[in-house]
XYZ file of C-alpha atoms in Angstrom:
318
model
C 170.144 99.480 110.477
C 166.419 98.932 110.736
C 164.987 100.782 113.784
C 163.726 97.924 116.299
C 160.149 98.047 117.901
C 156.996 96.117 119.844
C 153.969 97.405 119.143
C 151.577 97.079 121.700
C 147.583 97.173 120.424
C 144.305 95.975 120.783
C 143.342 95.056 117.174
C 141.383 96.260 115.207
C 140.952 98.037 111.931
C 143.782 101.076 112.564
C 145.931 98.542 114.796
C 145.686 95.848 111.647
C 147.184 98.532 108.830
C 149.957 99.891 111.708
C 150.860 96.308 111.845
C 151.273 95.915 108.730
C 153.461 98.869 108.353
C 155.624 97.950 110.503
C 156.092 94.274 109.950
C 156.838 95.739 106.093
C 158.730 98.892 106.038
C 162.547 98.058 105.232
C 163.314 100.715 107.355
C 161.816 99.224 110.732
C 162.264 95.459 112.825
C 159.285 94.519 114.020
C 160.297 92.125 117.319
C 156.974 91.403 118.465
C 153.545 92.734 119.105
C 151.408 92.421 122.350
C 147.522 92.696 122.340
C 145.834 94.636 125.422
C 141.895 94.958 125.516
C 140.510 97.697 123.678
C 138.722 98.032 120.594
C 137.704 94.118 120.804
C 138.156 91.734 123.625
C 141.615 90.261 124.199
C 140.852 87.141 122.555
C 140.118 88.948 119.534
C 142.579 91.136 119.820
C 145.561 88.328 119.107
C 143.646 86.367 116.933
C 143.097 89.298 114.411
C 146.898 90.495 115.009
C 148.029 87.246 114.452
C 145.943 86.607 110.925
C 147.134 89.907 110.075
C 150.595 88.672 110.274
C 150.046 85.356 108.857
C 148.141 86.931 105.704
C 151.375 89.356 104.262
C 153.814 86.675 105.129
C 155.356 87.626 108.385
C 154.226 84.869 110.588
C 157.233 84.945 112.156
C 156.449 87.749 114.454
C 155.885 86.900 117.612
C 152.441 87.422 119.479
C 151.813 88.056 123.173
C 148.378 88.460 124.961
C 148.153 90.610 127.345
C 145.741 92.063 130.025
C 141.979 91.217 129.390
C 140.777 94.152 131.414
C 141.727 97.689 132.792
C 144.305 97.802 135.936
C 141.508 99.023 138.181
C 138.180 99.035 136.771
C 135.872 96.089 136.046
C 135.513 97.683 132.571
C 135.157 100.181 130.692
C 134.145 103.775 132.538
C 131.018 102.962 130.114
C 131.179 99.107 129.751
C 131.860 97.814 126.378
C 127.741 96.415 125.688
C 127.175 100.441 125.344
C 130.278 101.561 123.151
C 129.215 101.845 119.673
C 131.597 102.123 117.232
C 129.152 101.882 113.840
C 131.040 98.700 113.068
C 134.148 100.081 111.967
C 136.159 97.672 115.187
C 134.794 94.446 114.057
C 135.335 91.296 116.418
C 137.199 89.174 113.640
C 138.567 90.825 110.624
C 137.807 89.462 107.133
C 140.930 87.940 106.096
C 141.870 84.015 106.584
C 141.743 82.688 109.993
C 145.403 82.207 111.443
C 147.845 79.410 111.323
C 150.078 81.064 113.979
C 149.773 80.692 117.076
C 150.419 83.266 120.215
C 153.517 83.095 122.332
C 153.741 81.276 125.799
C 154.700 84.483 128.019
C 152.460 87.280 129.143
C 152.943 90.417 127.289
C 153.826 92.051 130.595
C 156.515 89.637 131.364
C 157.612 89.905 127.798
C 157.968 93.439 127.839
C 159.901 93.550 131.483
C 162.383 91.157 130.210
C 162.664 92.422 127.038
C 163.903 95.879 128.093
C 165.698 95.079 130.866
C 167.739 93.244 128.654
C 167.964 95.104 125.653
C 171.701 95.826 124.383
C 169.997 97.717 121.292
C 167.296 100.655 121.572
C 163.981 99.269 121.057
C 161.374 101.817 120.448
C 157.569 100.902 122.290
C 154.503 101.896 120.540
C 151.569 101.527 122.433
C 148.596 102.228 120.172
C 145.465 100.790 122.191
C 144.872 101.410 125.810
C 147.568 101.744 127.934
C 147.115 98.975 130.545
C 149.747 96.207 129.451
C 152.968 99.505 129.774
C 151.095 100.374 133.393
C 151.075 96.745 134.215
C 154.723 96.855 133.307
C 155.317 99.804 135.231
C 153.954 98.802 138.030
C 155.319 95.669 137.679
C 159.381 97.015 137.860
C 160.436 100.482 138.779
C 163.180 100.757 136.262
C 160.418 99.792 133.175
C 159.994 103.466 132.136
C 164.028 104.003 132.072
C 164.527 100.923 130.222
C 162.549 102.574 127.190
C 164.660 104.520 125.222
C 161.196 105.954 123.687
C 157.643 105.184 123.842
C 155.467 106.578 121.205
C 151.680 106.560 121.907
C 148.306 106.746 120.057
C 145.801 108.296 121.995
C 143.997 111.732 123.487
C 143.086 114.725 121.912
C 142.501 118.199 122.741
C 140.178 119.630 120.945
C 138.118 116.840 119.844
C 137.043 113.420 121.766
C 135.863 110.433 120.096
C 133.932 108.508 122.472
C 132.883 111.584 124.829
C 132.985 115.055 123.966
C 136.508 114.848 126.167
C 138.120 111.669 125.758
C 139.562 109.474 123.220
C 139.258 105.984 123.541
C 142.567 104.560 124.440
C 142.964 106.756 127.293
C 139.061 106.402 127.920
C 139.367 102.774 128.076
C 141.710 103.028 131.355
C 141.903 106.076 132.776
C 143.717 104.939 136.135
C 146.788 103.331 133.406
C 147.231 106.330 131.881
C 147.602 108.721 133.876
C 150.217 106.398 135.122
C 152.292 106.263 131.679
C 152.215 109.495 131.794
C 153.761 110.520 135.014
C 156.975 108.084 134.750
C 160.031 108.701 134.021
C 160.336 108.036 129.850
C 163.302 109.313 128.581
C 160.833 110.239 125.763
C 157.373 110.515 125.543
C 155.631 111.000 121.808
C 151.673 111.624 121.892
C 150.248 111.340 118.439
C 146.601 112.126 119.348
C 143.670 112.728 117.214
C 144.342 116.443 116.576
C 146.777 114.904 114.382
C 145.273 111.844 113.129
C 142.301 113.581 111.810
C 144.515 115.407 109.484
C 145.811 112.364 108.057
C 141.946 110.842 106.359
C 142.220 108.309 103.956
C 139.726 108.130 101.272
C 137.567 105.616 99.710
C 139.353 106.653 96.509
C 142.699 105.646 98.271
C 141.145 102.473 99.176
C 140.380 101.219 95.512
C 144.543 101.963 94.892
C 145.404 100.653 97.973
C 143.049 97.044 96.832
C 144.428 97.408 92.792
C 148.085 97.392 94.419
C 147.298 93.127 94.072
C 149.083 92.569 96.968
C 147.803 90.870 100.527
C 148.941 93.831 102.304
C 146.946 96.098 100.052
C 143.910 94.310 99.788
C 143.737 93.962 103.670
C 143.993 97.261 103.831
C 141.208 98.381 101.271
C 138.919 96.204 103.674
C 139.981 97.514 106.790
C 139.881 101.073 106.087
C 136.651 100.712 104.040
C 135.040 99.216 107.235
C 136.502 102.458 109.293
C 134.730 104.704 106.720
C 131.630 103.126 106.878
C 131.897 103.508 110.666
C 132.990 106.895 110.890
C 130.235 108.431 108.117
C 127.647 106.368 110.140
C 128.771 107.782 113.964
C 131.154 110.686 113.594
C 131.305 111.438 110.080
C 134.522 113.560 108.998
C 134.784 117.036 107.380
C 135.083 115.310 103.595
C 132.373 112.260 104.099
C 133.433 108.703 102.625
C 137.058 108.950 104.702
C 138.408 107.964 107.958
C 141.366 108.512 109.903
C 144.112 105.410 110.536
C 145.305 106.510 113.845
C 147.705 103.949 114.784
C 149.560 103.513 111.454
C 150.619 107.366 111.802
C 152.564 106.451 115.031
C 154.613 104.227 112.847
C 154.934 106.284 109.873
C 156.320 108.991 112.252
C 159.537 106.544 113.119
C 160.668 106.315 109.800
C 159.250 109.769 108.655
C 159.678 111.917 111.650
C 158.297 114.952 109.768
C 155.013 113.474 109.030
C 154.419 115.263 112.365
C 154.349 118.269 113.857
C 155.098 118.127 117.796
C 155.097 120.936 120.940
C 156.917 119.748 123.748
C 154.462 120.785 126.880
C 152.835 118.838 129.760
C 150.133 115.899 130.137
C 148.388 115.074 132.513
C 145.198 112.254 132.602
C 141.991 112.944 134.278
C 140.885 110.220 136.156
C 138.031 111.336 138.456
C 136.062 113.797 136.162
C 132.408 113.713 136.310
C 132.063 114.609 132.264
C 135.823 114.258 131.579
C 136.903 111.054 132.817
C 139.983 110.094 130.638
C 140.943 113.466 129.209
C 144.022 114.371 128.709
C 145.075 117.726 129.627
C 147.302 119.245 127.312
C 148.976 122.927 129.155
C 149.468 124.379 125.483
C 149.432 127.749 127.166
C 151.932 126.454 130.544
C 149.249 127.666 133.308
C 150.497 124.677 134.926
C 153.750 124.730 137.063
C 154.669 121.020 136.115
C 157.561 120.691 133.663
C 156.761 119.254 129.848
C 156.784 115.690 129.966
C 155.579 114.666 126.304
C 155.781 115.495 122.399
C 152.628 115.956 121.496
C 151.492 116.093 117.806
C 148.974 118.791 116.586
C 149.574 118.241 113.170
C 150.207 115.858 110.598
C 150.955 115.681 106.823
C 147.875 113.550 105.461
C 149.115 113.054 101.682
C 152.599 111.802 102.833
C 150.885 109.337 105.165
C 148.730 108.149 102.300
C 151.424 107.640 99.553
C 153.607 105.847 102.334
C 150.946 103.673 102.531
C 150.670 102.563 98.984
C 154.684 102.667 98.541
C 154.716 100.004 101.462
C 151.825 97.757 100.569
C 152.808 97.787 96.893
C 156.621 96.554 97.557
C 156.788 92.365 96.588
C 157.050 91.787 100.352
C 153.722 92.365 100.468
């Protein structure tokens, strides 16, 4: 049986090829997806997942908006007129505007009443900031038990992207995070950039992923172009003309499990740091006394990610 999730992201150029992935891959159900502020406003955010869906044929998925701003914080810890991104997140991605239309519920109240009537596991992939699973949290005690597993994009440990601490999904709401990470998951998965950055795709890949001929392909030839052109124009890569695709690795790894390579240790958020507000605190070396509490990825197998890629968006689903 297909493995059943929601993903939860703020789309988009990564969030858009994850998507995809998932609303493709034989070997995964793709319920629903909820949009959360992040990359691009919230508005954005479901309009580009929902064109997304629309343009490889799966319309069908449902859409929910979510929150429009952090749990605590007017905005951003830096607000959004200063984040530059090189262009790589741009408001509306450039593929056909949507016939679709998004869902009547909240994405909170969707997710609540989702789980806490799920007879089947449902896995939750949160790949944007983590406000909408807080909100949920918050929202019902028994959220974080309801989740049989909750697999997350976001923080690094050697290596920020949007400070020299933080990455941005964790950046983006601090307060949220640290949150997610102290409840009670039955399990955690953190794929953060220490893995994602060892999973680049190439603007080589891009011209097979486009000649594939299908929509799924072509989409993602533009999106990942764009993130190339971001990242060699603000935090260019090791090999130049290639960017990572964080949030489609957090999908690969549910059908692929060995795509990553995980240590089971402790998180923790900071939420109050001068020059580290929204790192996460990884105790790879347990000077901590608090228990491990997530599986946290430190490596990942780039050319498998790639080619699972291309097998996906070159099926006739696509």
């Amino acid at each position: 049986m297909p493995r059943k999730l929601i993903l939860d992201v703020d789309t988009g150029t990564d969030d858009a090829v994850a998507i995809m992935l998932a609303a493709l891959h034989p070997e995964l159900d793709l319920l629903a997806v909820t949009t959360v502020n992040g990359n691009v406003e919230i508005g954005y955010c479901t309009d580009n997942s929902l064109r997304t869906l629309d343009f490889i044929g799966r319309g069908d998925v449902p859409v929910y908006e979510g929150c429009p701003k952090p749990i605590l914080r007017a905005d951003f810890p830096v607000p959004r007129a200063i984040k530059k991104d090189g262009g790589m997140h741009v408001n509306t991605l450039p593929v056909p505007d949507p016939t679709s239309r998004k869902g009547d519920k909240n994405a909170v109240e969707f997710l609540i009443e989702t789980f806490r009537a799920a007879t089947e596991e449902i896995v939750l992939v949160p790949v944007g900031p983590l406000t909408n699973i807080a909100a949920a949290i918050t929202a019902d005690p028994n959220f974080a038990r309801n989740v049989p597993e909750l697999v997350i994009m976001g923080g690094a440990h050697y290596t920020g992207n949007v400070t020299p601490s933080a990455e941005f999904n964790i950046w983006a709401d601090p307060e949220a995070a640290a949150i997610v990470f102290e409840a009670p998951f039955a399990r955690r998965v953190l794929v953060p950039l220490d893995a994602t950055f060892q999973a680049l795709v190439s603007g080589s890949d891009c011209g097979a992923l486009e000649a594939l001929g299908t929509n799924a392909g072509i989409a993602a030839s533009r999106f990942i172009s764009q993130r190339i052109k971001g990242y060699d124009s603000t935090q260019p890569m090791k090999t130049l003309g290639s960017a990572p695709v964080h949030d489609a690795v957090c999908v690969a790894y549910l059908v692929e499990p060995e795509i990553i390579e995980t240590r089971h240790i402790h998180v923790a958020v900071e939420t109050a740091g001068i020059h580290t507000v929204g790192r996460t605190v990884f105790d790879v070396n347990k000077r901590g006394d608090a228990p491990a509490n997530t599986h946290v990825a430190f490596g990942a197998n780039g050319p498998r990610f790639i080619a699972l890629l291309k097998e996906i968006f070159g099926g006739a689903a696509a």
